Coordinates of C-alpha atoms in Angstrom, one line a residue:
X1486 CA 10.0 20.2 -31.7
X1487 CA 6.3 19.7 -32.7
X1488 CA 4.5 17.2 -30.1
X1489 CA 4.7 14.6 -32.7
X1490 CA 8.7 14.9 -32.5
X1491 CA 8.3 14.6 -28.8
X1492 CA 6.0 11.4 -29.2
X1493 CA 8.4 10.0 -32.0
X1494 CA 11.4 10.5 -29.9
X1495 CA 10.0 8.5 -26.8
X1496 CA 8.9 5.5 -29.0
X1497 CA 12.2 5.3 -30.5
X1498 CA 14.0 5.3 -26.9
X1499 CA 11.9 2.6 -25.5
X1500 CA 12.3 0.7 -28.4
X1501 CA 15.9 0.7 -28.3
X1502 CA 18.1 -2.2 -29.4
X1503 CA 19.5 -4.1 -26.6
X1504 CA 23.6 -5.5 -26.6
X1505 CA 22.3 -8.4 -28.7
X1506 CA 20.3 -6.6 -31.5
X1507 CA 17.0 -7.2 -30.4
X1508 CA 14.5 -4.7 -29.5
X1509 CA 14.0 -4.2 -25.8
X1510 CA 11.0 -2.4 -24.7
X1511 CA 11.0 0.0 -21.4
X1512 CA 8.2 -1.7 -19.1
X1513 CA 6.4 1.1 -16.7
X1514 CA 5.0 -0.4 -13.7
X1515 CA 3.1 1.2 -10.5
X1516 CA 3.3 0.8 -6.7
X1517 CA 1.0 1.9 -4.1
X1518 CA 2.5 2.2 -0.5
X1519 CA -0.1 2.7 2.0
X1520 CA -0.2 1.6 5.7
X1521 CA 0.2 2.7 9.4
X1522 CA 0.4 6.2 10.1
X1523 CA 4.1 7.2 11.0
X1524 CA 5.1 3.7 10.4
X1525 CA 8.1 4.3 8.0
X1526 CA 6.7 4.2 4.5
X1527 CA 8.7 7.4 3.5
X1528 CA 11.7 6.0 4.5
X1529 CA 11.9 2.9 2.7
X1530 CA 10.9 4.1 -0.9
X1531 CA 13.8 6.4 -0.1
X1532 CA 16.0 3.7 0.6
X1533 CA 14.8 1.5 -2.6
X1534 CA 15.7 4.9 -4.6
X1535 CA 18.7 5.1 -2.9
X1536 CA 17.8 8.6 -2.1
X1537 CA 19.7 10.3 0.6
X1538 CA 16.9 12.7 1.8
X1539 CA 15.4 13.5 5.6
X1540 CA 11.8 12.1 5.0
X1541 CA 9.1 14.5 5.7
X1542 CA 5.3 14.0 6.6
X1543 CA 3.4 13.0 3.8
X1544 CA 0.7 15.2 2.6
X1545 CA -2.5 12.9 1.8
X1546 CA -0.8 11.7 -1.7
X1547 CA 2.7 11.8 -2.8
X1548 CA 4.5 10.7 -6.0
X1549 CA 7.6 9.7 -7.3
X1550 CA 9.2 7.4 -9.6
X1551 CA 12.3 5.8 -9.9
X1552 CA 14.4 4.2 -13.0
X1553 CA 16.6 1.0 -13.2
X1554 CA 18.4 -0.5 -16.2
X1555 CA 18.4 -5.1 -16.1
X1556 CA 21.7 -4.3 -17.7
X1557 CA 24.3 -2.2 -19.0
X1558 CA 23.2 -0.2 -21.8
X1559 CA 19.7 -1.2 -21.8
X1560 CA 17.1 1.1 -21.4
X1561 CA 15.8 2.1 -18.2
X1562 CA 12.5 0.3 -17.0
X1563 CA 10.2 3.3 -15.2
X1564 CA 8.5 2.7 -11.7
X1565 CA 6.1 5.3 -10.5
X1566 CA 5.6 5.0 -6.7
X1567 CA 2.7 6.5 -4.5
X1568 CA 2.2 7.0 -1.1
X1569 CA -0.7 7.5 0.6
X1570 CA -0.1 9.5 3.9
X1571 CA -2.8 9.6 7.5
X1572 CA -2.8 5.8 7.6
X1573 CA -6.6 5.0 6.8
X1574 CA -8.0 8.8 6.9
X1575 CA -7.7 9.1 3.5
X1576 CA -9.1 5.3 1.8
X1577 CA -11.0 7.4 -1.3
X1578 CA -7.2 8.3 -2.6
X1579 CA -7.3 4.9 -3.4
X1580 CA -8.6 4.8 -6.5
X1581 CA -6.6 7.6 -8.0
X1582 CA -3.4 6.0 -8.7
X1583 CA -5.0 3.0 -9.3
X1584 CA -6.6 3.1 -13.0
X1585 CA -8.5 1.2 -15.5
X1586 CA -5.6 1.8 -17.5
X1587 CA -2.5 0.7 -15.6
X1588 CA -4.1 -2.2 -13.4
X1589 CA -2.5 -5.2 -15.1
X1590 CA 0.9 -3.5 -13.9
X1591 CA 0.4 -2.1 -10.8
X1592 CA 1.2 -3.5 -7.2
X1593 CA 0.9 -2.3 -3.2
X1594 CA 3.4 -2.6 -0.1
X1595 CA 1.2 -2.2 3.0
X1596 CA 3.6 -1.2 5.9
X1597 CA 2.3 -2.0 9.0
X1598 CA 4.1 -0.6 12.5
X1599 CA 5.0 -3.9 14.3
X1600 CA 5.2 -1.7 17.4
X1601 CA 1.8 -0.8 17.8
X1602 CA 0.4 -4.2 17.3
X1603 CA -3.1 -3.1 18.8
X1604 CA -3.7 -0.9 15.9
X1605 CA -2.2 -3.6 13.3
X1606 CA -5.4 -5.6 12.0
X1607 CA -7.7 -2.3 12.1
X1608 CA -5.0 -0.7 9.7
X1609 CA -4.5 -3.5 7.9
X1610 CA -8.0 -5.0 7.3
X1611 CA -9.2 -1.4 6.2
X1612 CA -6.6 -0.5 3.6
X1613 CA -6.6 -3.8 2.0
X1614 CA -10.8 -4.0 1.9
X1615 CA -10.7 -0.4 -0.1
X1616 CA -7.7 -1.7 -2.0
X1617 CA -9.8 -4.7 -3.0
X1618 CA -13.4 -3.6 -3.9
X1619 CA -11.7 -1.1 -6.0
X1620 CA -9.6 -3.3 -8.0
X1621 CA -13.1 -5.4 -8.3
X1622 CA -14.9 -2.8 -9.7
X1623 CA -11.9 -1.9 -12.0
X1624 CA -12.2 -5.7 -13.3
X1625 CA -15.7 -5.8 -13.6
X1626 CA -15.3 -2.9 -16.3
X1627 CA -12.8 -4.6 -18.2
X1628 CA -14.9 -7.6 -18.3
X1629 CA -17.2 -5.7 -20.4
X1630 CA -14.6 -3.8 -22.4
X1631 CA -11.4 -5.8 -22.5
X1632 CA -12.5 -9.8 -21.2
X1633 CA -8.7 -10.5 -22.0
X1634 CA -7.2 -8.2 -19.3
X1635 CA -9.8 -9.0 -16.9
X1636 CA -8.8 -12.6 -17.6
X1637 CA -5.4 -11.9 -17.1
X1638 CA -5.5 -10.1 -13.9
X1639 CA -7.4 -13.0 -12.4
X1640 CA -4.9 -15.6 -13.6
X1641 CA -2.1 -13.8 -12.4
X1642 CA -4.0 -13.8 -8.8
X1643 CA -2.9 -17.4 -8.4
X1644 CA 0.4 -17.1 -10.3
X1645 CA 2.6 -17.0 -6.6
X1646 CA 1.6 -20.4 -5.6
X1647 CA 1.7 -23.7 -8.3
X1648 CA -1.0 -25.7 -8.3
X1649 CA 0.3 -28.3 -6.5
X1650 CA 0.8 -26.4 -3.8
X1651 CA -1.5 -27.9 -0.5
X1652 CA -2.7 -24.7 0.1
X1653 CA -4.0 -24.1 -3.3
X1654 CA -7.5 -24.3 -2.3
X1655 CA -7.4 -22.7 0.5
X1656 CA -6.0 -19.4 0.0
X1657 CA -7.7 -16.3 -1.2
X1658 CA -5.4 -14.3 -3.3
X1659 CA -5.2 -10.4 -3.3
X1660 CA -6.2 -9.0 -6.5
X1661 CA -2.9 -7.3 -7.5
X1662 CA 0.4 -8.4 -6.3
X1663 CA 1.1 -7.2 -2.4
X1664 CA 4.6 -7.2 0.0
X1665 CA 3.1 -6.6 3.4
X1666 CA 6.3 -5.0 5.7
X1667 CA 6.4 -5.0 9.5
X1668 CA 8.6 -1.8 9.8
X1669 CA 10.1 -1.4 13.4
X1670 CA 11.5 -4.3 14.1
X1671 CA 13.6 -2.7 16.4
X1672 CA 11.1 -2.0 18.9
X1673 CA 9.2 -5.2 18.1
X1674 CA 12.4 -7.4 19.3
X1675 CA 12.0 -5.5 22.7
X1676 CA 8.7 -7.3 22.8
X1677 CA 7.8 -10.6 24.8
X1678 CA 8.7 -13.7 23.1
X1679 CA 5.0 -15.1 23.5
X1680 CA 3.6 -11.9 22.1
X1681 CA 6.3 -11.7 19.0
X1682 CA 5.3 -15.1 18.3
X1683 CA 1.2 -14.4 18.2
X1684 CA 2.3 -11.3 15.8
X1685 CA 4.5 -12.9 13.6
X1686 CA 2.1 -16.1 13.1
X1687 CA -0.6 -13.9 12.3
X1688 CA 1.4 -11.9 9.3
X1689 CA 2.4 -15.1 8.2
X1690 CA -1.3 -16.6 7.9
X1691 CA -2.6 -12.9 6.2
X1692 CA 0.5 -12.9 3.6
X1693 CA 0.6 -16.5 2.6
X1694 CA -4.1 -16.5 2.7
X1695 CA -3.5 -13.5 0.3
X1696 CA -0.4 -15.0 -1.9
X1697 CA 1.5 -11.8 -0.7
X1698 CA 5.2 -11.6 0.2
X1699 CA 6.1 -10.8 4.2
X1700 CA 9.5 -8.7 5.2
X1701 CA 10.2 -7.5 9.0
X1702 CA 12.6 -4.7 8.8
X1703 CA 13.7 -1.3 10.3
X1704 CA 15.7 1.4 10.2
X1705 CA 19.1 -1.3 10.3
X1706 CA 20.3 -1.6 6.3
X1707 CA 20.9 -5.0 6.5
X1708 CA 17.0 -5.2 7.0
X1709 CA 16.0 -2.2 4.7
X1710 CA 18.2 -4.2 1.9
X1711 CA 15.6 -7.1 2.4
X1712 CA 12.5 -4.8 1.8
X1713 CA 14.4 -3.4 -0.9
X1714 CA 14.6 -7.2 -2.7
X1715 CA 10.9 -7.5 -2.6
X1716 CA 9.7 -3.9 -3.8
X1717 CA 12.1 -4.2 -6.7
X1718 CA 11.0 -7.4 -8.1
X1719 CA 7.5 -5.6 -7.7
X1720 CA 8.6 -2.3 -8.8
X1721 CA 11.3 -3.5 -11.8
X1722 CA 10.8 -6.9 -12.3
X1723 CA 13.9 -8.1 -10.7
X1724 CA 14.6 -11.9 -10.3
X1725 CA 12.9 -12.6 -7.2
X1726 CA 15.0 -14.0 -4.0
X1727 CA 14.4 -17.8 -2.7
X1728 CA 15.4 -17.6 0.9
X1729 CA 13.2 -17.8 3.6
X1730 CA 13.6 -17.1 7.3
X1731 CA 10.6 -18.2 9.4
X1732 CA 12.1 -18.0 12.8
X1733 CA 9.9 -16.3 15.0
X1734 CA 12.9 -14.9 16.9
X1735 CA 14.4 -13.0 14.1
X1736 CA 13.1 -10.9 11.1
X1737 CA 11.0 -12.7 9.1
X1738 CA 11.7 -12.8 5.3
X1739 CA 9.1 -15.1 2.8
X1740 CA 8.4 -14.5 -0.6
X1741 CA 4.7 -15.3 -1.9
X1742 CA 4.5 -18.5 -2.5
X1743 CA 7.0 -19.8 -0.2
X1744 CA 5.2 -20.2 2.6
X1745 CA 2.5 -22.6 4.0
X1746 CA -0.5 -23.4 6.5
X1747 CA 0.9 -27.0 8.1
X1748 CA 4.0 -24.6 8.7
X1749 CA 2.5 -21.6 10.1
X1750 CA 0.1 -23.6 12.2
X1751 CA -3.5 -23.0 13.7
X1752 CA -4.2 -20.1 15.5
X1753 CA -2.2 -19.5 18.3
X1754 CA -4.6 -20.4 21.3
X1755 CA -5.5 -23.4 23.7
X1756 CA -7.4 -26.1 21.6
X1757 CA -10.6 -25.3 24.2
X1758 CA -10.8 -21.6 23.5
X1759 CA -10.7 -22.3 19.4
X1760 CA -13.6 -24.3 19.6
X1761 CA -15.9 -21.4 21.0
X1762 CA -14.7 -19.0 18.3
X1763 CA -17.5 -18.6 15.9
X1764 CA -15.5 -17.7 12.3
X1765 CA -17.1 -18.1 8.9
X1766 CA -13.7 -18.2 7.3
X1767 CA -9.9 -18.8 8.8
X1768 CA -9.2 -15.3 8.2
X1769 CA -11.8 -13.9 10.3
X1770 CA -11.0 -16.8 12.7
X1771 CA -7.1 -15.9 12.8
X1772 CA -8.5 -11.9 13.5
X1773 CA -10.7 -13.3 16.1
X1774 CA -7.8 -14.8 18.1
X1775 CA -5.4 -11.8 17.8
X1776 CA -7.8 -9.2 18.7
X1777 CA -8.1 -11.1 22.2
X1778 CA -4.8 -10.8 22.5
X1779 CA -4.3 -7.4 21.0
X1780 CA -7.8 -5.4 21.4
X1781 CA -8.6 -3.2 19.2
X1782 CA -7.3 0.0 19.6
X1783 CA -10.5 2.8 19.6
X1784 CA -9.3 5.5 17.6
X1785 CA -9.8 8.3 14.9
X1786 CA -6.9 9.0 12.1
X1787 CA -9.3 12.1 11.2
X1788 CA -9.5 13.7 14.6
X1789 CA -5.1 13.6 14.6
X1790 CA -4.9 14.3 11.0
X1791 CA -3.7 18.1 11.0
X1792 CA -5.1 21.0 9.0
X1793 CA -2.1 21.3 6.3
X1794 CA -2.9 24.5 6.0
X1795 CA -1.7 25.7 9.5
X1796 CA 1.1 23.8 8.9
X1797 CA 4.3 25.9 9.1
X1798 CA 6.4 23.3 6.7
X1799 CA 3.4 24.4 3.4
X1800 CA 3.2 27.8 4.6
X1801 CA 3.4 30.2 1.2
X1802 CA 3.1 33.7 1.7
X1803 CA 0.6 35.1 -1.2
X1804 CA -1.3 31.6 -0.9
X1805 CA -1.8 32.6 2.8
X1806 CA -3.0 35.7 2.0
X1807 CA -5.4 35.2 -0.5
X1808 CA -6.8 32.3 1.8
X1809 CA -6.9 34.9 5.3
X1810 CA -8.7 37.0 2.7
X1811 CA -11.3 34.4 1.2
X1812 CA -12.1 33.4 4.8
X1813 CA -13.0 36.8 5.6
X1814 CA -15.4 37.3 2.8
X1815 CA -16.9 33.8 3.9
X1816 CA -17.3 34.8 6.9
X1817 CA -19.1 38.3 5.8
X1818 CA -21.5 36.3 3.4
X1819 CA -22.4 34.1 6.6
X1820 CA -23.2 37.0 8.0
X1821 CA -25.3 38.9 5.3
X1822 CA -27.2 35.7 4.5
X1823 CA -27.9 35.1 8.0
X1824 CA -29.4 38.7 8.5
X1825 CA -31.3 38.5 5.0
X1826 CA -33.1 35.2 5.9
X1827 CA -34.3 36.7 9.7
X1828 CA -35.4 39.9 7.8
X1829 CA -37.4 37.8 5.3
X1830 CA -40.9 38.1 5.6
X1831 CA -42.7 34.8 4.8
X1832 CA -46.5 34.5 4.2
X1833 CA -48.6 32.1 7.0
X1834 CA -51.1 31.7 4.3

């Protein structure tokens, strides 16, 4: 088959008639999972994939993609996922499955590891302030090439909560959609009541400011089912679920949209201390009063970030070879560079 045939061949299969004559065209859409390092991301594509593999360390970025058919016989919709590994070591990988050309379908689950709560905002704030300015800058181009897609994108910013929502006004909707998933629940449950109330609060104030869904969950199917709703009305388009559970004591599970600030409350802190806190917006207020609880954690992903290259699981023997042998001649250049510029006899004048 010529390329043409190839081409041909595709067309015709996503242009397949459905059970009730019409045309049904395959939908492709695009999900970025990013988030805490070790904190499970891995495990729950597998799960939405239904993939019954041992998840292995990711590598910087990873791919795959999954298929689901809306119904029988129709043709399967396409969902490439990517995973971006070394929590926020590696923020420039951003912007290379995210593309001028597949931003009006493309969406992020930001997993974050309930059980290290003092690394939570850092984690979170970073990731989803690279996410942003590169969507912006994505948007800003299209304004100048294609003003209708850039129009669209910004409408569909708002599109989780109707207008006569309360909280309308007051939100400040991520860019793309966003599920936001507190993976170890677990350990989390182990946790003081006072202190799984200050987290849970918190995620619910960040998910509902940026019109995102929220989803607690773990390594128990019952809870990797819930995440599972979420990403696949994200991933596939499926009809998205209406329930809500907002009790502090058990896994929380709200849909954008569903959510609100006269439910979730102020900030949890006496009515004294809130006055001192200087905030130019409620989301840096709401950051303000969980980092006193939960103080940043000082730490480098770079300095734990292993050398992949000593790492026995990518080891490949000629690969190996050729690189022990490239070192070596680096390291003899070094050398002879080093002793030509000493012997180099340079002019005062």
């Amino acid at each position: 088959d010529t390329l043409w045939d190839v081409a041909r061949d595709e067309v015709e299969k996503r242009e397949k008639s459905g059970d009730d004559g019409k045309r049904v065209e395959v939908w492709e859409k695009s999900v970025l999972f990013m988030g805490s390092k070790n904190g499970g991301k891995t495990t729950i594509i597998l799960r939405c994939l239904e993939r019954e593999e041992v998840p292995k360390p990711t590598l910087a970025l990873e791919y795959t993609f999954g298929r689901r058919a809306k119904r029988h016989n129709a043709p399967k919709d396409i969902a490439h996922f990517w995973e971006i590994g070394g929590g926020t070591s590696l923020l420039e990988l951003i912007q290379i499955p995210i593309t001028i050309s597949n931003i009006w379908s493309f969406g992020v689950v930001l997993v974050l590891d309930l059980s290290r709560p003092n690394e939570l905002w850092m984690t979170m704030e970073n990731l989803l302030q690279a996410t942003r300015n590169h969507v912006n800058k994505i948007v800003a181009k299209l304004e100048k090439t294609d003003p209708e897609v850039a129009t669209e994108i910004k409408q569909k910013m708002q599109s989780n909560l109707q207008r006569d929502h309360p909280d309308y006004d007051l939100v400040d909707p991520f860019p793309i959609p966003l599920v936001i998933i507190g993976s170890k629940y677990d350990i989390f449950h182990e946790f003081d009541s006072e202190m799984r109330k200050i987290i849970s609060r918190t995620l619910r104030f960040v998910s509902h400011y940026y019109g995102a869904s929220l989803v607690f969950t773990s390594k128990s199917e019952a809870l990797l089912l819930k995440a599972r709703v979420l990403i696949h009305h994200l991933a596939f388009g499926y009809d998205r679920s209406k329930s809500v559970s907002v009790d502090h004591s058990k896994p929380l599970f709200i849909p954008a949209g569903l959510d609100s600030l006269s439910q979730i409350g102020p900030p949890p802190t006496s009515d004294s201390n809130i006055g001192k806190i200087r905030a130019n917006t409620p989301l840096e207020l709401w950051k303000k009063v969980f980092e006193k609880t939960f103080p940043p954690k000082s730490f480098c992903d770079l300095q734990d970030s292993k050398d992949p290259a000593q790492d026995s699981q990518y080891a490949e023997y000629e690969v190996d070879v050729m690189r022990a042998q490239k070192n070596q001649e680096l390291e003899q250049y070094k050398r002879n560079a080093s002793k030509s510029w000493k012997e180099m006899d340079f002019d005062p004048d």
